[in-house]
Structure formats: C-alpha cells, structure tokens
Amino acid sequence: LNFPRPVEMAVQVANANGWPAKAEMGWLYAHNAIRADMEDTLLILERFAKATSIEAWELAAFGKFFKVHSLFIDEHHHNEEKIFFPAMAKRVTLAVKMTADHVTMNVALAESVALIDRLLATEGTPIFSANGETQTWADAFAAYKKVEVIMVPHLLEEEDVAVEQLRDNFTAKEIHPIESKMAKALPPWALGHLYRRLGDETPTKRAHAVAILGVPGFIFDRVLRSNIEKYQYEVGWLVEELKTPASHGYWDEQRAMYRASKGCGCGAKPAGTRGQRAAGTI
C-alpha cells in the first residue's frame, strides 16, 4: 500500500482557512494508521498461511494487535458518523455512499474478526465453517483481503471529497472544539495506535499532537507520553516481531528492560536502527 509518510513538523503549510498541510491532519493520520494496520495484518496472515507451524507467542501477539486494530476502526467510524459528519452536514452535503460503505465494511470486518478469533481459539488448527468446509489461515487472509478491497477506495474517497469539503467550508478554528472533545473521549490506547507507524519516535509524536491535535505540551509530557510508550511496549513492538519472528528474542529483552523501569515510560529504548530491528540482526 502506498500512503503519505510522516513529514517534518518544522514547517506547516496552511490553507486560507487555517488548516495544516493535508497529510498532517488528524483525519489523515487516522486513515494512514488504518492503512498501516491493513498492510501489516495481510503480511502476518500471509505468513501464517504459509507456515508449517506457528508459535504460541505469535498467536497471542497477533490476537492482541488485531483486536486493537478492529477496535480502532470502530472508534474511527464512530467519530465520523456521530461527530464529524453531523457537524459537516450543517454546511455541506455529504455523499450517502460514505456511510453506506461503513455498513458494508463493518459486515466484512465482522466476518474476518469472527474467523480469526475462531482460529486463535483453536491455536491455529483448521476449523470448520457452518457448511462443513475446512477453514485455515489462508481463508483468514482471503476474508481480510475483502476488508482491504472495500477500505482502500473508501479512504481515498473520504480524503478526496469529505476532507476537502471540511477544509473548504470550515476553518480549523471552528473544528478545533469538536476535535478536542473527540480527543478527550479517546480510550487510553487510541493515541498510541494512531502513531504506531511512527515507531518509537516520541518527539515526532509529541510535535504532531501539540501542533496539529492541539494537545497542551504539559498534558502530553505528564500523561500521554507514558500512555503512548506503554502502548508501544504492549502492542507496537508485537507487530515488529510478528513481521520478523527472528527478532522475537530482541523484543523480549526490550520488554524486560521496560518492565524494569516499572512501566513509567522512561525505560530504555530499542537499540540499533529500525532496519536492523526489522531484520532481526541485533
């Protein structure tokens, strides 16, 4: 999947209504978090489908990540349907298809979640469908692929239509109270998941949260930093080792170091470059 990568926060290009560069908007960050999730989920499911055996830690790790991923999609759609779309509808006409896509997507996602949950419950051994057909990780990959087929064009349509309507018809100042209300209602893990694709780059996450999401710097430093780093420890690192199982020992060491710091968010950070970690060479 091709999607915009993070850019440096030193320079923000605002439009006439005070919006930052489109790629830096919270809406786009949420979309790109979902894109990253889909890419990683398909990679992991494809590996499971080809594997002759799957370790218990892999099943547990994937189960935890996939649950957070599906919850993040639910949370994102809730924010769109219950918060953003009603506010925008006061001034613009939104395409009915966007909400209709959510319904179709939720059905496909629910089917995928149900199949994956059943496979995880049997520790990855084949199961039987209601029709008596054998289902394996290859079927889980195919089921999730259906989610991607719906999701990819849907995200692009929202970005090309709804996001542009927002930027053209509302000022950033008008929408800020809505975003703040939404941010305060987020579950503790959500911001960490929003930034998962940035890895352990806490300064970059802080810069975006403060400059774009409007989070007060002292709130980030005193509350959110530890939540985000705890999320990386509990979920983000799992994805890295699932993509490269050879790095499992390394990430176990990092978790031990984090636990030794009593989970304060100030523990030792992963050594080496992201490339070295991904290759499992350190």
PDB file of C-alpha atoms in Angstrom, residues 7-243:
ATOM      1  CA  VAL A   7       6.753  14.802   7.305  1.00  0.00           C
ATOM      2  CA  GLU A   8       8.848  17.071   9.484  1.00  0.00           C
ATOM      3  CA  MET A   9       6.821  19.387  11.676  1.00  0.00           C
ATOM      4  CA  ALA A  10       9.214  22.329  11.356  1.00  0.00           C
ATOM      5  CA  VAL A  11       7.206  23.863   8.509  1.00  0.00           C
ATOM      6  CA  GLN A  12       3.423  23.730   8.270  1.00  0.00           C
ATOM      7  CA  VAL A  13       1.720  24.765   5.046  1.00  0.00           C
ATOM      8  CA  ALA A  14      -1.694  26.138   5.989  1.00  0.00           C
ATOM      9  CA  ASN A  15      -4.526  26.918   3.592  1.00  0.00           C
ATOM     10  CA  ALA A  16      -6.719  30.018   3.727  1.00  0.00           C
ATOM     11  CA  ASN A  17      -8.920  28.505   6.440  1.00  0.00           C
ATOM     12  CA  GLY A  18      -6.018  27.831   8.753  1.00  0.00           C
ATOM     13  CA  TRP A  19      -5.691  24.112   8.100  1.00  0.00           C
ATOM     14  CA  PRO A  20      -2.237  22.492   8.190  1.00  0.00           C
ATOM     15  CA  ALA A  21      -0.865  20.516   5.265  1.00  0.00           C
ATOM     16  CA  LYS A  22      -3.464  17.888   4.400  1.00  0.00           C
ATOM     17  CA  ALA A  23      -1.153  14.952   5.158  1.00  0.00           C
ATOM     18  CA  GLU A  24      -0.730  16.264   8.723  1.00  0.00           C
ATOM     19  CA  MET A  25      -4.426  16.457   9.597  1.00  0.00           C
ATOM     20  CA  GLY A  26      -5.643  14.141  12.328  1.00  0.00           C
ATOM     21  CA  TRP A  27      -8.183  12.657   9.906  1.00  0.00           C
ATOM     22  CA  LEU A  28      -5.388  11.661   7.512  1.00  0.00           C
ATOM     23  CA  TYR A  29      -3.278  10.315  10.370  1.00  0.00           C
ATOM     24  CA  ALA A  30      -6.170   8.036  11.361  1.00  0.00           C
ATOM     25  CA  HIS A  31      -6.547   6.858   7.767  1.00  0.00           C
ATOM     26  CA  ASN A  32      -2.842   6.168   7.466  1.00  0.00           C
ATOM     27  CA  ALA A  33      -2.891   4.269  10.752  1.00  0.00           C
ATOM     28  CA  ILE A  34      -5.581   2.030   9.260  1.00  0.00           C
ATOM     29  CA  ARG A  35      -3.589   1.628   6.052  1.00  0.00           C
ATOM     30  CA  ALA A  36      -0.509   0.602   8.039  1.00  0.00           C
ATOM     31  CA  ASP A  37      -2.627  -1.847  10.046  1.00  0.00           C
ATOM     32  CA  MET A  38      -4.039  -3.422   6.892  1.00  0.00           C
ATOM     33  CA  GLU A  39      -0.626  -3.773   5.314  1.00  0.00           C
ATOM     34  CA  ASP A  40       0.825  -5.413   8.426  1.00  0.00           C
ATOM     35  CA  THR A  41      -2.224  -7.622   9.020  1.00  0.00           C
ATOM     36  CA  LEU A  42      -2.094  -9.014   5.491  1.00  0.00           C
ATOM     37  CA  LEU A  43       1.646  -9.604   5.769  1.00  0.00           C
ATOM     38  CA  ILE A  44       1.203 -11.515   9.043  1.00  0.00           C
ATOM     39  CA  LEU A  45      -1.794 -13.522   7.815  1.00  0.00           C
ATOM     40  CA  GLU A  46       0.049 -14.449   4.628  1.00  0.00           C
ATOM     41  CA  ARG A  47       2.989 -15.674   6.698  1.00  0.00           C
ATOM     42  CA  PHE A  48       0.659 -17.691   8.948  1.00  0.00           C
ATOM     43  CA  ALA A  49      -0.990 -19.231   5.872  1.00  0.00           C
ATOM     44  CA  LYS A  50       2.378 -20.416   4.531  1.00  0.00           C
ATOM     45  CA  ALA A  51       3.853 -21.535   7.860  1.00  0.00           C
ATOM     46  CA  THR A  52       4.199 -25.211   8.752  1.00  0.00           C
ATOM     47  CA  SER A  53       3.887 -24.271  12.431  1.00  0.00           C
ATOM     48  CA  ILE A  54       3.078 -21.129  14.418  1.00  0.00           C
ATOM     49  CA  GLU A  55       4.466 -20.443  17.879  1.00  0.00           C
ATOM     50  CA  ALA A  56       2.098 -19.750  20.788  1.00  0.00           C
ATOM     51  CA  TRP A  57       3.616 -16.292  21.299  1.00  0.00           C
ATOM     52  CA  GLU A  58       2.827 -15.410  17.677  1.00  0.00           C
ATOM     53  CA  LEU A  59      -0.840 -16.305  18.069  1.00  0.00           C
ATOM     54  CA  ALA A  60      -1.123 -14.363  21.328  1.00  0.00           C
ATOM     55  CA  ALA A  61       0.665 -11.336  19.859  1.00  0.00           C
ATOM     56  CA  PHE A  62      -1.431 -11.276  16.701  1.00  0.00           C
ATOM     57  CA  GLY A  63      -4.644 -11.686  18.682  1.00  0.00           C
ATOM     58  CA  LYS A  64      -3.804  -8.660  20.793  1.00  0.00           C
ATOM     59  CA  PHE A  65      -2.796  -6.468  17.851  1.00  0.00           C
ATOM     60  CA  PHE A  66      -5.762  -7.478  15.686  1.00  0.00           C
ATOM     61  CA  LYS A  67      -8.228  -6.717  18.485  1.00  0.00           C
ATOM     62  CA  VAL A  68      -6.799  -3.207  18.864  1.00  0.00           C
ATOM     63  CA  HIS A  69      -6.844  -2.744  15.082  1.00  0.00           C
ATOM     64  CA  SER A  70     -10.524  -3.686  14.780  1.00  0.00           C
ATOM     65  CA  LEU A  71     -11.414  -1.502  17.785  1.00  0.00           C
ATOM     66  CA  PHE A  72      -9.548   1.422  16.202  1.00  0.00           C
ATOM     67  CA  ILE A  73     -11.652   1.093  13.034  1.00  0.00           C
ATOM     68  CA  ASP A  74     -14.838   1.011  15.127  1.00  0.00           C
ATOM     69  CA  GLU A  75     -13.698   4.081  17.062  1.00  0.00           C
ATOM     70  CA  HIS A  76     -12.794   5.939  13.868  1.00  0.00           C
ATOM     71  CA  HIS A  77     -16.129   5.203  12.201  1.00  0.00           C
ATOM     72  CA  HIS A  78     -17.975   6.234  15.364  1.00  0.00           C
ATOM     73  CA  ASN A  79     -16.160   9.569  15.384  1.00  0.00           C
ATOM     74  CA  GLU A  80     -17.022  10.143  11.727  1.00  0.00           C
ATOM     75  CA  GLU A  81     -20.683   9.099  11.987  1.00  0.00           C
ATOM     76  CA  LYS A  82     -21.524  10.649  15.354  1.00  0.00           C
ATOM     77  CA  ILE A  83     -19.265  13.684  15.498  1.00  0.00           C
ATOM     78  CA  PHE A  84     -17.728  14.853  12.209  1.00  0.00           C
ATOM     79  CA  PHE A  85     -20.424  14.032   9.663  1.00  0.00           C
ATOM     80  CA  PRO A  86     -23.290  15.665  11.649  1.00  0.00           C
ATOM     81  CA  ALA A  87     -21.213  18.804  12.164  1.00  0.00           C
ATOM     82  CA  MET A  88     -20.292  18.974   8.487  1.00  0.00           C
ATOM     83  CA  ALA A  89     -23.870  18.306   7.330  1.00  0.00           C
ATOM     84  CA  LYS A  90     -24.900  21.710   8.700  1.00  0.00           C
ATOM     85  CA  ARG A  91     -22.967  23.361   5.890  1.00  0.00           C
ATOM     86  CA  VAL A  92     -22.228  20.788   3.161  1.00  0.00           C
ATOM     87  CA  THR A  93     -23.917  17.816   1.520  1.00  0.00           C
ATOM     88  CA  LEU A  94     -22.070  14.601   2.269  1.00  0.00           C
ATOM     89  CA  ALA A  95     -22.153  11.649  -0.079  1.00  0.00           C
ATOM     90  CA  VAL A  96     -24.542   8.963   1.174  1.00  0.00           C
ATOM     91  CA  LYS A  97     -22.086   6.373  -0.118  1.00  0.00           C
ATOM     92  CA  MET A  98     -19.630   7.160   2.666  1.00  0.00           C
ATOM     93  CA  THR A  99     -21.985   5.966   5.372  1.00  0.00           C
ATOM     94  CA  ALA A 100     -23.137   3.065   3.190  1.00  0.00           C
ATOM     95  CA  ASP A 101     -19.501   1.998   2.801  1.00  0.00           C
ATOM     96  CA  HIS A 102     -19.160   1.899   6.580  1.00  0.00           C
ATOM     97  CA  VAL A 103     -22.047  -0.577   6.797  1.00  0.00           C
ATOM     98  CA  THR A 104     -20.606  -2.834   4.084  1.00  0.00           C
ATOM     99  CA  MET A 105     -17.146  -2.597   5.597  1.00  0.00           C
ATOM    100  CA  ASN A 106     -18.364  -3.412   9.097  1.00  0.00           C
ATOM    101  CA  VAL A 107     -20.004  -6.597   7.822  1.00  0.00           C
ATOM    102  CA  ALA A 108     -16.803  -7.708   6.074  1.00  0.00           C
ATOM    103  CA  LEU A 109     -14.691  -6.808   9.116  1.00  0.00           C
ATOM    104  CA  ALA A 110     -17.036  -8.682  11.477  1.00  0.00           C
ATOM    105  CA  GLU A 111     -16.763 -11.796   9.319  1.00  0.00           C
ATOM    106  CA  SER A 112     -12.978 -11.502   9.285  1.00  0.00           C
ATOM    107  CA  VAL A 113     -12.803 -10.962  13.056  1.00  0.00           C
ATOM    108  CA  ALA A 114     -15.071 -13.945  13.726  1.00  0.00           C
ATOM    109  CA  LEU A 115     -12.929 -16.270  11.588  1.00  0.00           C
ATOM    110  CA  ILE A 116      -9.643 -15.054  13.064  1.00  0.00           C
ATOM    111  CA  ASP A 117     -10.999 -15.324  16.614  1.00  0.00           C
ATOM    112  CA  ARG A 118     -12.040 -18.937  15.968  1.00  0.00           C
ATOM    113  CA  LEU A 119      -8.626 -19.824  14.547  1.00  0.00           C
ATOM    114  CA  LEU A 120      -6.912 -18.198  17.519  1.00  0.00           C
ATOM    115  CA  ALA A 121      -9.168 -20.108  19.908  1.00  0.00           C
ATOM    116  CA  THR A 122      -8.068 -23.411  18.358  1.00  0.00           C
ATOM    117  CA  GLU A 123      -4.424 -22.301  18.382  1.00  0.00           C
ATOM    118  CA  GLY A 124      -4.410 -22.053  14.601  1.00  0.00           C
ATOM    119  CA  THR A 125      -5.587 -25.574  13.821  1.00  0.00           C
ATOM    120  CA  PRO A 126      -8.098 -25.824  10.950  1.00  0.00           C
ATOM    121  CA  ILE A 127     -11.742 -25.257  11.828  1.00  0.00           C
ATOM    122  CA  PHE A 128     -14.995 -25.968  10.033  1.00  0.00           C
ATOM    123  CA  SER A 129     -17.422 -23.439   8.634  1.00  0.00           C
ATOM    124  CA  ALA A 130     -21.212 -23.693   9.001  1.00  0.00           C
ATOM    125  CA  ASN A 131     -21.190 -25.522   5.648  1.00  0.00           C
ATOM    126  CA  GLY A 132     -18.702 -28.078   6.914  1.00  0.00           C
ATOM    127  CA  GLU A 133     -15.808 -26.647   4.886  1.00  0.00           C
ATOM    128  CA  THR A 134     -12.322 -26.611   6.385  1.00  0.00           C
ATOM    129  CA  GLN A 135     -11.054 -23.097   7.161  1.00  0.00           C
ATOM    130  CA  THR A 136      -7.412 -22.189   7.709  1.00  0.00           C
ATOM    131  CA  TRP A 137      -5.220 -19.104   7.913  1.00  0.00           C
ATOM    132  CA  ALA A 138      -5.379 -18.922   4.122  1.00  0.00           C
ATOM    133  CA  ASP A 139      -9.124 -18.360   4.452  1.00  0.00           C
ATOM    134  CA  ALA A 140      -8.481 -15.720   7.116  1.00  0.00           C
ATOM    135  CA  PHE A 141      -6.154 -13.949   4.686  1.00  0.00           C
ATOM    136  CA  ALA A 142      -8.836 -14.064   1.960  1.00  0.00           C
ATOM    137  CA  ALA A 143     -11.518 -12.809   4.368  1.00  0.00           C
ATOM    138  CA  TYR A 144      -9.396  -9.884   5.477  1.00  0.00           C
ATOM    139  CA  LYS A 145      -8.450  -9.098   1.879  1.00  0.00           C
ATOM    140  CA  LYS A 146     -12.157  -8.368   1.317  1.00  0.00           C
ATOM    141  CA  VAL A 147     -11.940  -5.719   4.034  1.00  0.00           C
ATOM    142  CA  GLU A 148      -8.972  -4.120   2.295  1.00  0.00           C
ATOM    143  CA  VAL A 149     -10.750  -4.119  -1.080  1.00  0.00           C
ATOM    144  CA  ILE A 150     -13.570  -2.059   0.447  1.00  0.00           C
ATOM    145  CA  MET A 151     -11.430   0.078   2.729  1.00  0.00           C
ATOM    146  CA  VAL A 152      -8.752   1.349   0.318  1.00  0.00           C
ATOM    147  CA  PRO A 153     -11.054   3.186  -2.138  1.00  0.00           C
ATOM    148  CA  HIS A 154     -13.280   4.318   0.738  1.00  0.00           C
ATOM    149  CA  LEU A 155     -10.394   6.066   2.494  1.00  0.00           C
ATOM    150  CA  LEU A 156      -9.338   7.733  -0.743  1.00  0.00           C
ATOM    151  CA  GLU A 157     -12.874   8.935  -1.447  1.00  0.00           C
ATOM    152  CA  GLU A 158     -13.179  10.448   2.017  1.00  0.00           C
ATOM    153  CA  GLU A 159      -9.856  12.205   1.562  1.00  0.00           C
ATOM    154  CA  ASP A 160     -10.699  13.491  -1.915  1.00  0.00           C
ATOM    155  CA  VAL A 161     -14.254  14.563  -1.073  1.00  0.00           C
ATOM    156  CA  ALA A 162     -15.120  14.853   2.625  1.00  0.00           C
ATOM    157  CA  VAL A 163     -11.755  16.143   3.830  1.00  0.00           C
ATOM    158  CA  GLU A 164     -11.705  18.736   1.041  1.00  0.00           C
ATOM    159  CA  GLN A 165     -15.251  19.806   1.948  1.00  0.00           C
ATOM    160  CA  LEU A 166     -14.102  20.259   5.524  1.00  0.00           C
ATOM    161  CA  ARG A 167     -11.062  22.309   4.547  1.00  0.00           C
ATOM    162  CA  ASP A 168     -13.001  24.472   2.060  1.00  0.00           C
ATOM    163  CA  ASN A 169     -16.113  25.169   4.147  1.00  0.00           C
ATOM    164  CA  PHE A 170     -14.870  25.289   7.730  1.00  0.00           C
ATOM    165  CA  THR A 171     -11.969  26.979   9.427  1.00  0.00           C
ATOM    166  CA  ALA A 172      -9.606  24.949  11.554  1.00  0.00           C
ATOM    167  CA  LYS A 173     -10.613  27.164  14.496  1.00  0.00           C
ATOM    168  CA  GLU A 174     -14.274  26.184  14.055  1.00  0.00           C
ATOM    169  CA  ILE A 175     -13.488  22.476  14.118  1.00  0.00           C
ATOM    170  CA  HIS A 176     -10.945  22.612  16.944  1.00  0.00           C
ATOM    171  CA  PRO A 177     -13.560  22.328  19.759  1.00  0.00           C
ATOM    172  CA  ILE A 178     -15.003  19.236  18.072  1.00  0.00           C
ATOM    173  CA  GLU A 179     -11.562  17.663  17.745  1.00  0.00           C
ATOM    174  CA  SER A 180     -10.747  18.475  21.359  1.00  0.00           C
ATOM    175  CA  LYS A 181     -13.977  16.870  22.561  1.00  0.00           C
ATOM    176  CA  MET A 182     -13.243  13.808  20.470  1.00  0.00           C
ATOM    177  CA  ALA A 183      -9.646  13.581  21.700  1.00  0.00           C
ATOM    178  CA  LYS A 184     -10.718  13.726  25.353  1.00  0.00           C
ATOM    179  CA  ALA A 185     -13.113  10.808  24.778  1.00  0.00           C
ATOM    180  CA  LEU A 186     -10.498   8.548  23.195  1.00  0.00           C
ATOM    181  CA  PRO A 187      -9.598   5.367  25.103  1.00  0.00           C
ATOM    182  CA  PRO A 188      -6.042   5.382  26.549  1.00  0.00           C
ATOM    183  CA  TRP A 189      -4.615   3.159  23.790  1.00  0.00           C
ATOM    184  CA  ALA A 190      -6.043   5.100  20.834  1.00  0.00           C
ATOM    185  CA  LEU A 191      -3.414   7.834  20.517  1.00  0.00           C
ATOM    186  CA  GLY A 192      -0.639   5.260  20.734  1.00  0.00           C
ATOM    187  CA  HIS A 193      -2.264   3.324  17.926  1.00  0.00           C
ATOM    188  CA  LEU A 194      -2.736   6.459  15.858  1.00  0.00           C
ATOM    189  CA  TYR A 195       1.038   6.923  15.990  1.00  0.00           C
ATOM    190  CA  ARG A 196       2.121   3.250  15.813  1.00  0.00           C
ATOM    191  CA  ARG A 197       3.544   3.604  12.301  1.00  0.00           C
ATOM    192  CA  LEU A 198       5.997   6.197  13.637  1.00  0.00           C
ATOM    193  CA  GLY A 199       7.695   3.523  15.757  1.00  0.00           C
ATOM    194  CA  ASP A 200       9.497   4.785  18.854  1.00  0.00           C
ATOM    195  CA  GLU A 201       9.883   8.374  17.621  1.00  0.00           C
ATOM    196  CA  THR A 202       8.257  10.022  20.641  1.00  0.00           C
ATOM    197  CA  PRO A 203       9.463  13.582  19.779  1.00  0.00           C
ATOM    198  CA  THR A 204       7.740  13.349  16.381  1.00  0.00           C
ATOM    199  CA  LYS A 205       4.545  12.135  18.013  1.00  0.00           C
ATOM    200  CA  ARG A 206       4.687  14.956  20.550  1.00  0.00           C
ATOM    201  CA  ALA A 207       5.245  17.566  17.847  1.00  0.00           C
ATOM    202  CA  HIS A 208       2.197  16.390  15.902  1.00  0.00           C
ATOM    203  CA  ALA A 209      -0.043  16.032  18.952  1.00  0.00           C
ATOM    204  CA  VAL A 210       0.793  19.542  20.140  1.00  0.00           C
ATOM    205  CA  ALA A 211       0.898  21.370  16.784  1.00  0.00           C
ATOM    206  CA  ILE A 212      -1.964  19.602  14.988  1.00  0.00           C
ATOM    207  CA  LEU A 213      -4.219  17.932  17.554  1.00  0.00           C
ATOM    208  CA  GLY A 214      -3.954  20.875  19.932  1.00  0.00           C
ATOM    209  CA  VAL A 215      -2.780  18.837  22.914  1.00  0.00           C
ATOM    210  CA  PRO A 216      -1.148  21.090  25.545  1.00  0.00           C
ATOM    211  CA  GLY A 217       2.534  20.242  25.814  1.00  0.00           C
ATOM    212  CA  PHE A 218       2.395  19.671  29.565  1.00  0.00           C
ATOM    213  CA  ILE A 219      -0.530  17.234  29.139  1.00  0.00           C
ATOM    214  CA  PHE A 220       1.463  15.241  26.620  1.00  0.00           C
ATOM    215  CA  ASP A 221       4.535  15.203  28.855  1.00  0.00           C
ATOM    216  CA  ARG A 222       2.735  14.341  32.086  1.00  0.00           C
ATOM    217  CA  VAL A 223       0.042  11.949  30.831  1.00  0.00           C
ATOM    218  CA  LEU A 224       0.102  10.982  27.177  1.00  0.00           C
ATOM    219  CA  ARG A 225       3.809  10.234  26.770  1.00  0.00           C
ATOM    220  CA  SER A 226       3.664   7.335  29.219  1.00  0.00           C
ATOM    221  CA  ASN A 227       0.406   6.048  27.677  1.00  0.00           C
ATOM    222  CA  ILE A 228       1.892   6.104  24.183  1.00  0.00           C
ATOM    223  CA  GLU A 229       5.145   4.447  25.215  1.00  0.00           C
ATOM    224  CA  LYS A 230       3.203   1.821  27.181  1.00  0.00           C
ATOM    225  CA  TYR A 231       1.173   1.145  24.035  1.00  0.00           C
ATOM    226  CA  GLN A 232       4.370   0.608  22.054  1.00  0.00           C
ATOM    227  CA  TYR A 233       5.576  -1.822  24.707  1.00  0.00           C
ATOM    228  CA  GLU A 234       2.265  -3.703  24.832  1.00  0.00           C
ATOM    229  CA  VAL A 235       1.221  -3.648  21.159  1.00  0.00           C
ATOM    230  CA  GLY A 236       3.513  -1.788  18.759  1.00  0.00           C
ATOM    231  CA  TRP A 237       6.546  -3.964  19.400  1.00  0.00           C
ATOM    232  CA  LEU A 238       4.423  -7.100  18.906  1.00  0.00           C
ATOM    233  CA  VAL A 239       3.802  -6.147  15.298  1.00  0.00           C
ATOM    234  CA  GLU A 240       7.508  -5.683  14.616  1.00  0.00           C
ATOM    235  CA  GLU A 241       8.375  -9.158  15.882  1.00  0.00           C
ATOM    236  CA  LEU A 242       5.377 -10.717  14.122  1.00  0.00           C
ATOM    237  CA  LYS A 243       6.663  -9.342  10.831  1.00  0.00           C
TER     238      LYS A 243
END
